[in-house]
Amino acid sequence: MVSGKGGTGKTTVATALAVALAEGGRRVLLLEVEGRQGIAQLFGLESIPYEQTHVAVAPHGGDVYALSVDPEAAMLEYLRMFYNIKRGGTALKKVGAIDFATTIAPGLRDVLVTGKAGESVRRRNRSGDLEWDAVVMDAPPTGRITRFLNVNDEVKDLARMGPIKNQAESVMRVIKSPETAIHLVSILEEMPVQETLDGIAELEVQGLPIGAVFVNMLQEETLPEQFITDGTGLGAEQVSAGLEAAGLAATPGLVASLQQEASDHRSRVLLQRAERERLDAAPVPLIDLPYLPSGVDLRGIAHLARTIREQAPRGRR
Amino acid sequence: MTPPSLDIDTILRDESTRILVCCGSGGVGKTTTAAAMALRAAEMGRHVVVLTIDPARRLAQSMGLTELDNTPRPVPGVSGEGSLDAMMLDMKRTFDELVEAHSDPERARQVLDNPFYQSLSSSFAGTQEYMAMEKLGQLRARADEEGTWDLIIVDTPPSRSALDFLDAPNRLGSFLDGRFIKILSAPAKGAGRGIGKVFGAGFSIVFGSLNKVLGTQLLSDVSSFVQALDSIFGGFRKRAEATYALLQEPGTYFAVVAAPEADALREASYFVERLSEENMPLSGLLLNRVTIAPADSLSVAEATDAAARLDEQEIHPETAAVLAMHAETLRAEGRQRGLAEHFCESHPAVAVAVIPALAADVHDLDGLRDIGALLADQPDHESFWDPATA
């Protein structure tokens, strides 16, 4: 499960993680659950249907398939699979029951979506092997993740007995099992870090399995340490001399512009470091991902996937 | 291409502007932008209330919002003749108050105690949007009655889609009008097994399916809840419709906030199109956190080459690093300009304001003032659209 505050690059990280997990001939399913078609955008596709779609090949022969979970289709599939309700499905749709279940009923949408993920994790192919080596979900944002994952617990309590309760319990078993990891994506700014820390605390209280925090869009620190720590070491004369040595006219305007940029960079680096310290104090491993100056494209995703593999804890790939 | 420039000061100063709604996808800086515009309007002499949804802790503190209590409170430190009140939305409390206002105490208790209601009021995807809309209606009514505020600025929930803010209330309304609610409330009315006779054969199938999936006990729980809520639903629907109509009134404006990223701009596009379909007035696009290269600048090639020359000779490593950084800034600016132009070509009539990215987080009134000034001073950012002027 990959969650994170809006704007932190959750979808990008989930996709890169799927590619990283697929490396070496594995089959990975990437699930989108909020219908934003963000994964499709990354691969330059119009949209991804409620049907596994081959989207990427990983190094050394792995495959990534994506699927966008449509709650309505999931509901009809669910009725068919578990209750053998076919005609009823159409009738339910006609009177607005499906609409009710997927948009208005508290949490039912989340039950359907997590149910689909649970089903994918357990699914076996004809030869009896697990269909997927890993399932990666581009999950709802951090602010809603605990509720989203706990929805089955809530439903279990509401239902008390009967088929829904059994279904909810079995999904909850998958979510709470040691095979599940909930990763949070953050960038080193105040609010996303705060949300990540709050999210970790919430998940811990609920006994949900936390994975790692992916620290995304890290700005590379290229300026000398002395300049970062005390703001000295980049005087106008120094910049002028450098520009002239490089064969450029060191106009006062240009020198001032570059100094300003350096000083903005310094502020960002200082902020980054302060926020990093707050994350360091949290009881979870951190995985650093660089800022991609040319934007997120396939090459960028491959680069992030490699970076993830390099930092993955041994034994957990 | 350079889009029409958004003149935010004219809109904020204009006394006929009564409501300004800030929309956009999550993580683009809606709350901060809404707060910055509210402060700017207040310091122009207007009496403003800003409704925020889940602001960053330090930003909330700087506006005197220390607890989530659903009440507008004056923001200290606002200069001039105007005033600024701020509040944070308490979704559950707003919903509870709504139930209480639309039913007798006994029925209200029934609803508030029902486990389904408790789940609905705190987790239903869309409740936040619905309650933000409801709160807006309440603030407007109070402004009209007491003359407290002449401008209401609303931040919208961090939804999956910016359109959710417009759609959630209607969704609830259409459910209330639908036949499904009648079926759900049937068992509580004692129709039970005879439901086919009352509603026809189609309903029998539906009811059978529901029973199969939910189980008898759960179905009867849902049913009694829906029935209890049914009697007060009419009131909800009317209010939702009234507030929606408020959004179409003259004096209401929408500002769409986006970051210069493909995702956020795509959402902004959907929203702009939707507003025009609904005849809702758009004031413009606020393109937030834009990378703008400084006025005196080099080209990407010049900066890259110069950095390479210094690196080769292993001299002036600091200047080489700054030059490399400068090249990166220019590339980022170019990419963001491309994305922005793509939006503007599809929506040539939409006025745009760019807000340069700040190096640090905003968490005090001065920071909000800075954002307001950057937003108002569009000629300063002309070089973003036309790098030749730099």
XYZ file of C-alpha atoms in Angstrom:
707
model
C 0.000 0.000 0.000
C 1.416 3.362 -0.926
C -0.145 6.415 0.677
C 0.978 10.025 1.036
C -0.322 13.572 1.129
C -1.616 15.049 -2.119
C 1.205 16.534 -4.184
C 3.953 14.313 -2.778
C 4.111 11.999 -5.791
C 2.264 8.996 -4.342
C 1.300 7.599 -7.744
C 4.818 7.996 -9.122
C 6.319 6.207 -6.127
C 3.733 3.404 -6.238
C 4.546 2.875 -9.908
C 8.302 2.917 -9.323
C 7.862 0.469 -6.451
C 5.880 -1.861 -8.714
C 8.684 -1.773 -11.286
C 11.287 -2.357 -8.552
C 9.351 -5.356 -7.221
C 8.952 -6.820 -10.702
C 12.665 -6.870 -11.482
C 14.070 -10.306 -12.196
C 11.068 -11.996 -13.764
C 8.340 -11.316 -11.244
C 4.729 -10.414 -11.960
C 3.365 -7.373 -10.182
C -0.129 -5.906 -10.171
C -0.467 -2.153 -9.672
C -3.902 -1.078 -8.428
C -5.379 2.367 -8.790
C -8.329 2.960 -6.490
C -9.485 6.538 -6.807
C -10.277 6.641 -10.495
C -7.878 9.501 -11.207
C -6.126 7.642 -14.012
C -2.804 8.934 -12.740
C -1.021 5.675 -13.607
C -2.327 5.832 -17.161
C -0.889 9.351 -17.478
C 2.554 8.147 -16.428
C 2.561 5.581 -19.219
C 1.046 7.933 -21.763
C -2.206 5.973 -21.934
C -5.664 7.487 -22.181
C -7.000 5.377 -19.319
C -6.570 2.028 -17.622
C -9.705 -0.125 -17.418
C -10.997 -2.437 -14.698
C -9.003 -5.187 -16.299
C -5.332 -6.020 -15.923
C -3.352 -4.079 -18.506
C 0.315 -4.670 -19.225
C 2.031 -1.322 -18.645
C 5.729 -1.904 -18.073
C 8.600 -4.335 -18.373
C 11.105 -4.388 -15.525
C 14.837 -5.069 -15.895
C 15.697 -8.788 -16.285
C 12.264 -9.761 -17.427
C 9.650 -8.640 -14.910
C 6.167 -7.466 -15.820
C 3.950 -4.817 -14.342
C 0.233 -4.899 -14.972
C -2.094 -2.113 -13.882
C -5.774 -2.127 -13.096
C -8.047 0.720 -12.122
C -10.605 -0.435 -9.559
C -14.035 0.842 -10.487
C -16.254 0.438 -7.413
C -19.373 -0.214 -9.455
C -17.743 -2.966 -11.512
C -16.163 -4.331 -8.338
C -19.583 -4.470 -6.707
C -21.149 -6.360 -9.603
C -18.166 -8.698 -9.757
C -18.452 -9.278 -6.043
C -22.147 -10.114 -6.249
C -21.425 -12.522 -9.083
C -18.448 -14.207 -7.475
C -19.671 -14.644 -3.957
C -23.442 -14.731 -4.233
C -24.034 -15.807 -7.776
C -26.312 -12.773 -8.161
C -26.584 -11.870 -11.817
C -30.059 -10.652 -12.550
C -30.227 -9.045 -9.130
C -27.188 -6.950 -10.051
C -29.037 -5.278 -12.886
C -32.114 -4.717 -10.754
C -29.998 -3.304 -7.946
C -28.411 -0.929 -10.405
C -31.756 0.174 -11.736
C -33.149 1.285 -8.406
C -29.950 3.093 -7.450
C -28.663 0.524 -4.977
C -25.287 0.229 -6.715
C -24.960 3.976 -6.844
C -25.834 4.116 -3.181
C -23.305 1.436 -2.298
C -20.468 2.945 -4.279
C -20.885 6.635 -3.554
C -23.077 7.279 -0.553
C -23.117 4.344 1.855
C -20.492 4.943 4.528
C -17.326 3.086 3.732
C -18.848 0.555 1.331
C -16.790 1.899 -1.509
C -13.666 1.274 0.550
C -14.857 -2.227 1.410
C -15.205 -3.007 -2.273
C -11.821 -1.571 -3.156
C -9.915 -3.283 -0.343
C -11.880 -6.441 -1.106
C -10.641 -6.355 -4.684
C -7.061 -5.930 -3.452
C -7.487 -8.842 -1.034
C -8.881 -10.999 -3.805
C -5.942 -10.133 -6.103
C -3.427 -11.020 -3.400
C -4.974 -14.440 -2.855
C -5.778 -15.285 -6.449
C -4.164 -18.400 -7.899
C -3.585 -19.336 -11.510
C -4.466 -22.629 -13.177
C -1.389 -24.410 -11.905
C -2.261 -23.399 -8.375
C 0.482 -20.809 -7.921
C -0.209 -17.301 -6.741
C -1.123 -15.191 -9.732
C 0.869 -12.172 -8.496
C 4.252 -12.005 -6.826
C 3.294 -8.639 -5.427
C 0.296 -6.325 -5.493
C 0.985 -2.590 -5.131
C -1.899 -0.251 -4.380
C -1.805 3.456 -5.086
C -3.895 3.972 -1.949
C -5.920 6.993 -0.744
C -3.983 9.890 0.826
C -2.474 9.754 4.321
C -5.337 11.733 5.848
C -7.740 8.915 5.015
C -5.514 5.839 4.970
C -6.214 4.485 8.448
C -9.948 4.787 7.977
C -9.689 3.271 4.540
C -7.793 0.224 5.781
C -9.868 -0.140 8.907
C -13.156 0.067 7.089
C -13.501 -3.687 7.220
C -13.130 -3.648 10.986
C -15.863 -1.063 11.163
C -18.116 -3.025 8.841
C -17.424 -6.173 10.829
C -18.709 -4.424 13.935
C -21.748 -2.997 12.180
C -22.653 -6.290 10.551
C -21.992 -8.434 13.650
C -22.763 -11.609 11.677
C -23.523 -12.917 8.232
C -21.756 -12.929 4.886
C -20.517 -9.333 4.919
C -18.869 -9.863 8.250
C -17.004 -12.938 6.981
C -15.848 -11.113 3.886
C -14.716 -8.096 5.925
C -12.808 -10.329 8.330
C -10.959 -12.092 5.571
C -9.902 -8.781 3.960
C -8.776 -7.502 7.345
C -6.628 -10.612 7.798
C -4.804 -9.851 4.545
C -4.302 -6.194 5.477
C -2.961 -6.952 8.932
C -0.766 -9.848 7.826
C 3.035 -9.520 7.800
C 2.866 -9.777 4.001
C 1.345 -6.301 3.827
C 3.368 -3.105 4.182
C 1.878 0.364 4.266
C 4.358 2.837 2.844
C 3.968 6.580 3.196
C 5.331 9.081 0.689
C 6.473 12.459 1.954
C 8.389 15.452 0.743
C 10.541 17.461 3.115
C 8.087 20.273 3.818
C 6.252 21.050 7.028
C 2.769 19.805 6.229
C 3.553 16.574 4.407
C 6.025 15.608 7.146
C 3.484 16.383 9.848
C 0.865 14.318 8.042
C 3.331 11.463 7.681
C 4.160 11.520 11.398
C 0.462 11.668 12.292
C -0.185 8.833 9.851
C 2.516 6.640 11.392
C 1.121 7.235 14.868
C -2.418 6.388 13.722
C -1.384 3.236 11.890
C 0.585 2.108 14.928
C -2.377 2.593 17.245
C -4.522 0.480 14.931
C -1.889 -2.235 14.666
C -1.575 -1.810 10.915
C 1.762 -2.875 9.382
C 3.880 0.172 8.511
C 6.533 -0.252 5.817
C 8.859 2.600 4.958
C 8.634 6.332 4.414
C 9.656 7.307 0.891
C 11.246 10.732 1.043
C 10.435 12.011 -2.412
C 11.668 14.921 -4.535
C 14.857 15.392 -2.547
C 16.754 18.418 -3.757
C 20.368 17.583 -4.398
C 22.712 19.574 -2.177
C 25.352 20.918 -4.536
C 26.661 24.015 -2.761
C 29.562 23.961 -0.291
C 28.652 22.986 3.257
C 30.100 26.199 4.646
C 27.652 28.229 2.574
C 24.733 26.118 3.793
C 25.654 26.287 7.464
C 26.585 29.960 7.844
C 25.648 31.574 4.543
C 29.197 32.644 3.703
C 31.517 31.517 0.947
C 29.581 32.780 -2.064
C 30.439 36.459 -2.204
C 29.860 38.641 -5.246
C 33.596 38.734 -6.074
C 33.812 34.967 -5.972
C 30.848 34.509 -8.309
C 32.188 37.251 -10.639
C 35.598 35.640 -10.800
C 34.008 32.276 -11.549
C 31.815 33.704 -14.308
C 34.773 35.422 -15.933
C 36.886 32.270 -15.722
C 34.060 30.497 -17.546
C 34.133 33.157 -20.251
C 30.910 34.969 -19.295
C 30.371 38.675 -18.676
C 29.903 39.092 -14.926
C 27.305 41.871 -14.977
C 26.200 42.969 -11.489
C 22.630 41.902 -12.354
C 23.651 38.374 -13.269
C 25.869 38.052 -10.213
C 23.035 39.216 -7.966
C 20.587 36.783 -9.643
C 22.874 33.832 -9.097
C 23.507 34.843 -5.513
C 19.775 35.077 -4.938
C 19.261 31.616 -6.382
C 22.003 30.245 -4.174
C 20.422 31.848 -1.154
C 16.967 30.408 -2.004
C 18.605 27.029 -2.451
C 20.181 27.418 0.963
C 16.777 28.131 2.564
C 15.325 25.029 0.956
C 18.238 22.869 2.043
C 17.944 24.119 5.616
C 14.214 23.445 5.608
C 14.827 20.009 4.112
C 17.322 19.176 6.813
C 15.047 20.312 9.626
C 12.137 18.257 8.277
C 14.435 15.308 7.667
C 15.381 15.348 11.330
C 11.730 15.120 12.302
C 11.294 12.066 10.072
C 14.515 10.505 11.329
C 13.016 10.401 14.800
C 10.145 8.219 13.555
C 10.500 4.462 14.058
C 10.462 3.586 10.347
C 13.080 3.126 7.645
C 13.445 6.019 5.184
C 14.029 5.591 1.475
C 15.381 8.641 -0.361
C 14.178 9.483 -3.845
C 15.675 12.339 -5.855
C 13.802 15.243 -7.413
C 13.505 14.654 -11.164
C 14.250 18.009 -12.803
C 12.979 16.943 -16.201
C 9.629 15.806 -14.824
C 8.290 12.303 -14.329
C 8.591 10.147 -17.427
C 9.382 6.476 -18.053
C 13.083 7.077 -17.705
C 12.464 8.849 -14.413
C 10.388 5.941 -13.135
C 13.103 3.461 -14.077
C 15.604 5.627 -12.215
C 13.386 5.778 -9.108
C 12.841 1.992 -9.274
C 16.609 1.453 -9.299
C 17.041 3.859 -6.400
C 14.396 1.976 -4.416
C 16.113 -1.370 -5.007
C 19.459 0.001 -3.904
C 17.981 1.088 -0.597
C 15.582 -1.771 0.105
C 16.340 -3.568 3.354
C 18.123 -6.860 2.671
C 15.844 -9.859 2.452
C 12.809 -7.745 1.621
C 13.883 -6.655 -1.863
C 1.351 32.717 -25.575
C 0.508 35.025 -22.715
C -2.957 34.485 -21.181
C -5.124 37.335 -19.891
C -3.672 38.433 -16.578
C -5.793 37.894 -13.470
C -6.163 41.103 -11.482
C -6.993 39.773 -8.036
C -7.037 43.174 -6.319
C -9.926 44.413 -8.450
C -11.944 41.330 -7.553
C -11.121 41.521 -3.845
C -11.767 45.256 -3.605
C -15.061 45.137 -5.529
C -17.884 45.250 -2.994
C -20.144 43.239 -5.230
C -17.807 40.254 -4.714
C -19.479 38.416 -1.844
C -18.177 34.859 -2.093
C -14.876 33.542 -3.395
C -14.448 29.770 -3.582
C -10.940 28.303 -3.913
C -10.947 24.974 -5.719
C -8.292 22.597 -6.934
C -6.888 19.130 -6.347
C -5.112 18.220 -3.099
C -1.633 19.486 -2.286
C -1.617 22.575 -4.514
C -1.735 25.145 -1.714
C -5.446 25.991 -1.689
C -5.673 26.708 2.011
C -2.675 29.022 2.063
C -3.853 30.843 -1.053
C -7.358 31.267 0.363
C -5.920 32.639 3.602
C -3.588 34.998 1.717
C -6.452 36.430 -0.349
C -8.614 36.787 2.756
C -5.896 38.735 4.552
C -5.265 40.934 1.530
C -8.978 41.735 1.160
C -9.253 42.500 4.883
C -6.293 44.855 4.712
C -8.014 46.621 1.815
C -10.828 47.396 4.257
C -13.239 44.544 3.678
C -14.890 42.497 6.396
C -13.868 38.998 5.582
C -14.482 35.530 6.944
C -12.355 32.657 5.677
C -13.505 29.064 6.020
C -10.488 26.756 5.996
C -10.413 22.988 5.755
C -7.592 21.296 7.583
C -4.924 24.036 7.521
C -1.296 23.307 8.440
C -0.848 23.536 12.182
C 1.427 26.567 12.253
C -0.620 28.426 9.656
C -3.734 27.800 11.752
C -1.974 29.038 14.868
C -0.831 32.187 13.131
C -4.455 32.950 12.353
C -5.444 32.383 15.966
C -7.065 29.052 15.182
C -5.972 26.886 18.069
C -8.904 24.501 18.159
C -11.353 22.989 15.791
C -14.495 24.583 17.160
C -16.503 25.448 14.083
C -16.766 29.120 15.102
C -15.288 32.076 13.209
C -12.812 33.972 15.389
C -11.039 37.267 14.744
C -7.508 36.968 13.385
C -5.194 39.174 15.416
C -2.697 41.468 13.699
C -4.745 42.567 10.686
C -3.989 46.195 9.875
C -6.360 48.858 8.541
C -10.101 49.408 8.744
C -11.138 45.959 7.632
C -11.412 42.765 9.636
C -10.654 39.103 9.198
C -12.338 36.193 10.925
C -11.173 32.646 10.355
C -12.581 29.237 11.133
C -11.777 25.585 10.591
C -14.535 23.285 9.441
C -15.641 20.623 11.919
C -17.384 18.207 9.616
C -19.033 15.997 12.221
C -20.290 18.868 14.338
C -21.757 20.612 11.305
C -23.609 17.432 10.373
C -24.874 16.893 13.939
C -26.167 20.446 14.131
C -27.908 19.980 10.821
C -29.718 16.874 12.075
C -30.695 18.681 15.266
C -31.996 21.693 13.366
C -34.224 19.561 11.160
C -35.915 17.206 13.575
C -37.451 17.039 17.018
C -35.072 16.168 19.865
C -36.204 12.571 20.120
C -35.749 11.798 16.451
C -32.447 13.661 16.419
C -31.194 11.478 19.260
C -32.257 8.369 17.352
C -30.244 9.450 14.354
C -27.195 10.695 16.247
C -26.960 7.434 18.224
C -27.254 5.189 15.194
C -23.927 3.518 14.339
C -24.578 4.055 10.637
C -25.046 7.747 11.107
C -21.837 7.977 13.116
C -19.977 6.275 10.345
C -21.675 8.378 7.645
C -21.059 11.684 9.370
C -17.366 11.097 9.833
C -16.302 9.030 6.871
C -18.674 9.183 3.930
C -16.613 10.247 0.953
C -18.264 13.543 0.170
C -19.478 14.449 3.647
C -16.708 17.001 3.927
C -17.730 18.644 0.655
C -21.364 18.602 1.651
C -20.621 20.125 5.048
C -18.317 22.774 3.554
C -21.184 23.750 1.281
C -23.614 23.743 4.225
C -21.261 25.883 6.300
C -20.930 28.333 3.436
C -24.715 28.653 3.362
C -24.794 29.309 7.113
C -22.054 31.926 6.947
C -23.828 33.695 4.121
C -27.135 33.705 6.024
C -25.406 35.145 9.071
C -23.606 37.734 6.959
C -26.941 38.836 5.484
C -28.743 38.951 8.821
C -26.107 40.554 10.991
C -24.007 42.384 8.427
C -20.965 40.741 10.005
C -19.060 40.040 6.807
C -19.146 41.415 3.293
C -16.841 38.782 1.819
C -16.710 35.026 2.433
C -13.685 33.120 1.203
C -13.970 29.340 1.143
C -11.251 26.761 0.947
C -12.498 23.384 -0.353
C -11.746 19.871 0.915
C -8.689 18.015 -0.398
C -10.809 15.787 -2.599
C -9.812 13.191 -5.074
C -11.226 15.539 -7.662
C -11.988 19.242 -7.520
C -15.406 18.440 -8.954
C -16.406 16.599 -5.792
C -17.144 19.904 -4.136
C -19.881 20.582 -6.671
C -21.117 17.013 -6.948
C -21.319 15.617 -3.434
C -24.416 17.533 -2.307
C -26.291 16.630 -5.483
C -25.326 13.016 -5.112
C -26.919 12.896 -1.706
C -29.966 14.680 -3.113
C -30.451 12.236 -5.954
C -30.200 9.334 -3.565
C -32.903 10.888 -1.405
C -35.168 11.239 -4.375
C -34.525 7.711 -5.535
C -36.541 4.565 -5.142
C -33.795 2.792 -3.272
C -34.438 4.663 -0.100
C -38.032 3.455 -0.150
C -36.887 -0.127 -0.407
C -34.409 0.330 2.384
C -36.989 1.742 4.699
C -39.566 -0.911 3.825
C -38.613 -3.568 6.405
C -38.821 -1.035 9.213
C -42.274 -0.155 8.020
C -43.172 -3.801 8.401
C -43.488 -4.578 4.703
C -40.971 -7.424 5.113
C -41.773 -10.424 2.996
C -44.747 -8.832 1.373
C -42.517 -6.252 -0.284
C -43.120 -7.692 -3.746
C -46.821 -6.944 -3.412
C -46.186 -3.384 -2.351
C -43.474 -2.399 -4.811
C -43.665 -4.937 -7.636
C -41.582 -7.881 -8.718
C -38.404 -5.920 -9.548
C -38.152 -4.838 -5.967
C -38.582 -8.396 -4.834
C -35.393 -9.328 -6.658
C -33.607 -6.333 -5.234
C -34.797 -7.071 -1.791
C -33.849 -10.728 -2.074
C -30.357 -9.739 -3.206
C -29.965 -7.270 -0.372
C -31.054 -9.871 2.132
C -28.625 -12.377 0.714
C -25.687 -9.982 0.846
C -26.392 -8.013 3.979
C -28.146 -10.597 6.094
C -31.474 -9.984 7.803
C -30.098 -8.305 10.888
C -27.889 -5.798 9.067
C -30.634 -4.999 6.607
C -33.041 -4.203 9.405
C -30.401 -1.978 11.090
C -29.810 -0.052 7.886
C -33.488 0.140 7.349
C -34.387 1.684 10.689
C -31.608 4.214 10.245
C -32.749 5.213 6.783
C -36.301 5.531 8.000
C -35.298 7.769 10.881
C -33.281 9.933 8.549
C -35.951 9.924 5.867
C -38.181 12.375 7.654
C -35.451 14.986 7.916
C -33.955 14.406 4.478
C -36.321 16.823 2.784
C -34.826 19.667 4.775
C -31.303 18.622 3.837
C -32.082 18.549 0.177
C -33.654 21.981 0.124
C -30.657 23.454 1.867
C -28.200 21.782 -0.466
C -30.139 23.150 -3.422
C -30.249 26.628 -1.925
C -26.506 26.662 -1.355
C -25.855 25.355 -4.835
C -27.979 28.198 -6.180
C -25.892 30.593 -4.109
C -22.892 29.483 -6.121
C -24.608 30.604 -9.307
C -25.563 34.031 -7.983
C -23.840 37.188 -9.149
C -21.228 38.078 -6.554
C -19.882 34.533 -6.318
C -16.545 33.788 -7.941
C -14.411 30.705 -8.208
C -10.650 30.698 -8.201
C -9.056 27.483 -9.370
C -5.703 26.790 -7.757
C -3.204 24.494 -9.461
C 0.453 23.628 -9.205
C 2.381 23.694 -12.502
C 2.153 19.918 -12.861
C 0.298 17.845 -15.424
C -1.987 16.217 -12.844
C -3.088 19.385 -11.102
C -3.593 21.242 -14.379
C -5.697 18.435 -15.760
C -7.957 18.655 -12.706
C -8.080 22.422 -13.136
C -9.136 21.933 -16.739
C -12.028 19.661 -15.768
C -13.129 22.170 -13.198
C -12.978 25.163 -15.506
C -15.095 23.318 -18.073
C -17.583 22.280 -15.460
C -17.965 25.809 -14.091
C -18.726 27.085 -17.533
C -21.372 24.367 -18.045
C -23.006 25.346 -14.770
C -22.851 29.062 -15.509
C -20.721 29.622 -12.480
C -18.359 32.564 -12.745
C -14.675 31.800 -12.781
C -12.327 34.563 -11.738
C -9.314 32.683 -13.023
C -6.539 30.207 -12.504
C -4.037 30.719 -9.716
C -0.912 28.913 -10.801
C 0.850 28.320 -7.523
C 4.473 27.496 -6.656
C 5.837 28.363 -10.073
C 9.569 28.304 -10.711
C 10.555 31.663 -12.149
C 14.137 32.320 -13.127
C 15.570 35.653 -11.933
C 15.365 38.696 -14.193
C 19.047 38.744 -15.134
C 19.545 35.338 -16.517
C 21.467 33.100 -18.894
C 20.147 30.517 -21.306
C 20.179 26.837 -20.351
C 22.992 26.205 -22.831
C 25.115 29.142 -21.625
C 24.788 28.110 -18.000
C 25.416 24.423 -18.699
C 28.448 25.113 -20.912
C 29.949 27.560 -18.450
C 29.540 25.089 -15.582
C 31.145 22.357 -17.697
C 34.132 24.606 -18.540
C 34.750 25.319 -14.870
C 34.355 21.645 -13.929
C 36.792 20.603 -16.632
C 39.469 22.931 -15.359
C 38.576 22.071 -11.788
C 38.375 25.714 -10.819
C 35.670 27.772 -9.081
C 33.616 24.772 -7.918
C 31.101 27.031 -6.121
C 30.314 29.109 -9.192
C 30.107 25.918 -11.252
C 27.563 24.541 -8.777
C 25.494 27.738 -8.885
C 25.569 27.729 -12.680
C 24.425 24.103 -12.801
C 21.634 24.991 -10.401
C 20.692 27.947 -12.565
C 20.453 25.690 -15.633
C 18.151 23.398 -13.655
C 15.946 26.321 -12.612
C 15.635 27.370 -16.244
C 14.753 23.858 -17.340
C 12.103 23.566 -14.624
C 10.700 26.959 -15.604
C 10.569 25.904 -19.252
C 8.761 22.684 -18.440
C 6.241 24.481 -16.229
C 5.697 27.146 -18.885
C 4.972 24.383 -21.395
C 2.348 22.834 -19.103
C 0.785 26.212 -18.358
C 0.642 27.111 -22.052
C -1.029 23.821 -22.800
C -3.762 24.758 -20.311
C -4.067 28.292 -21.695
C -4.389 27.099 -25.276
C -7.339 24.932 -24.270
C -8.874 27.749 -22.213
C -7.793 30.975 -23.907
C -10.359 33.127 -22.101
C -9.311 32.113 -18.602
C -7.301 34.768 -16.766
C -4.205 33.437 -15.052
C -2.073 34.648 -12.178
C 1.236 33.005 -11.369
C 2.541 32.800 -7.812
C 6.279 32.134 -7.616
C 7.465 29.308 -5.387
C 8.755 30.499 -2.043
C 11.896 29.051 -0.547
C 10.229 28.438 2.813
C 6.871 27.380 4.277
C 4.309 30.046 5.145
C 3.338 30.134 8.775
C 2.681 33.686 9.792
C 0.695 36.692 8.615
C 3.788 38.213 6.981
C 4.162 35.079 4.900
C 0.506 35.345 3.852
C 1.041 39.031 3.002
C 3.985 38.058 0.802
C 1.862 35.531 -1.081
C -0.915 38.106 -1.494
C 1.563 40.632 -2.887
C 3.095 38.109 -5.282
C -0.391 37.187 -6.462
C -1.408 40.792 -7.026
C 1.760 41.867 -8.767
C 1.439 40.002 -12.047
C 3.485 42.372 -14.252
C 6.452 41.341 -12.104
C 6.153 37.779 -13.334
C 5.822 38.588 -17.016
C 9.131 36.864 -17.731
C 7.489 33.514 -16.946
C 5.257 33.801 -20.017
C 7.730 35.594 -22.191
C 11.308 34.725 -21.259
C 12.565 37.204 -23.894
C 11.594 40.057 -21.545
C 14.009 38.772 -18.912
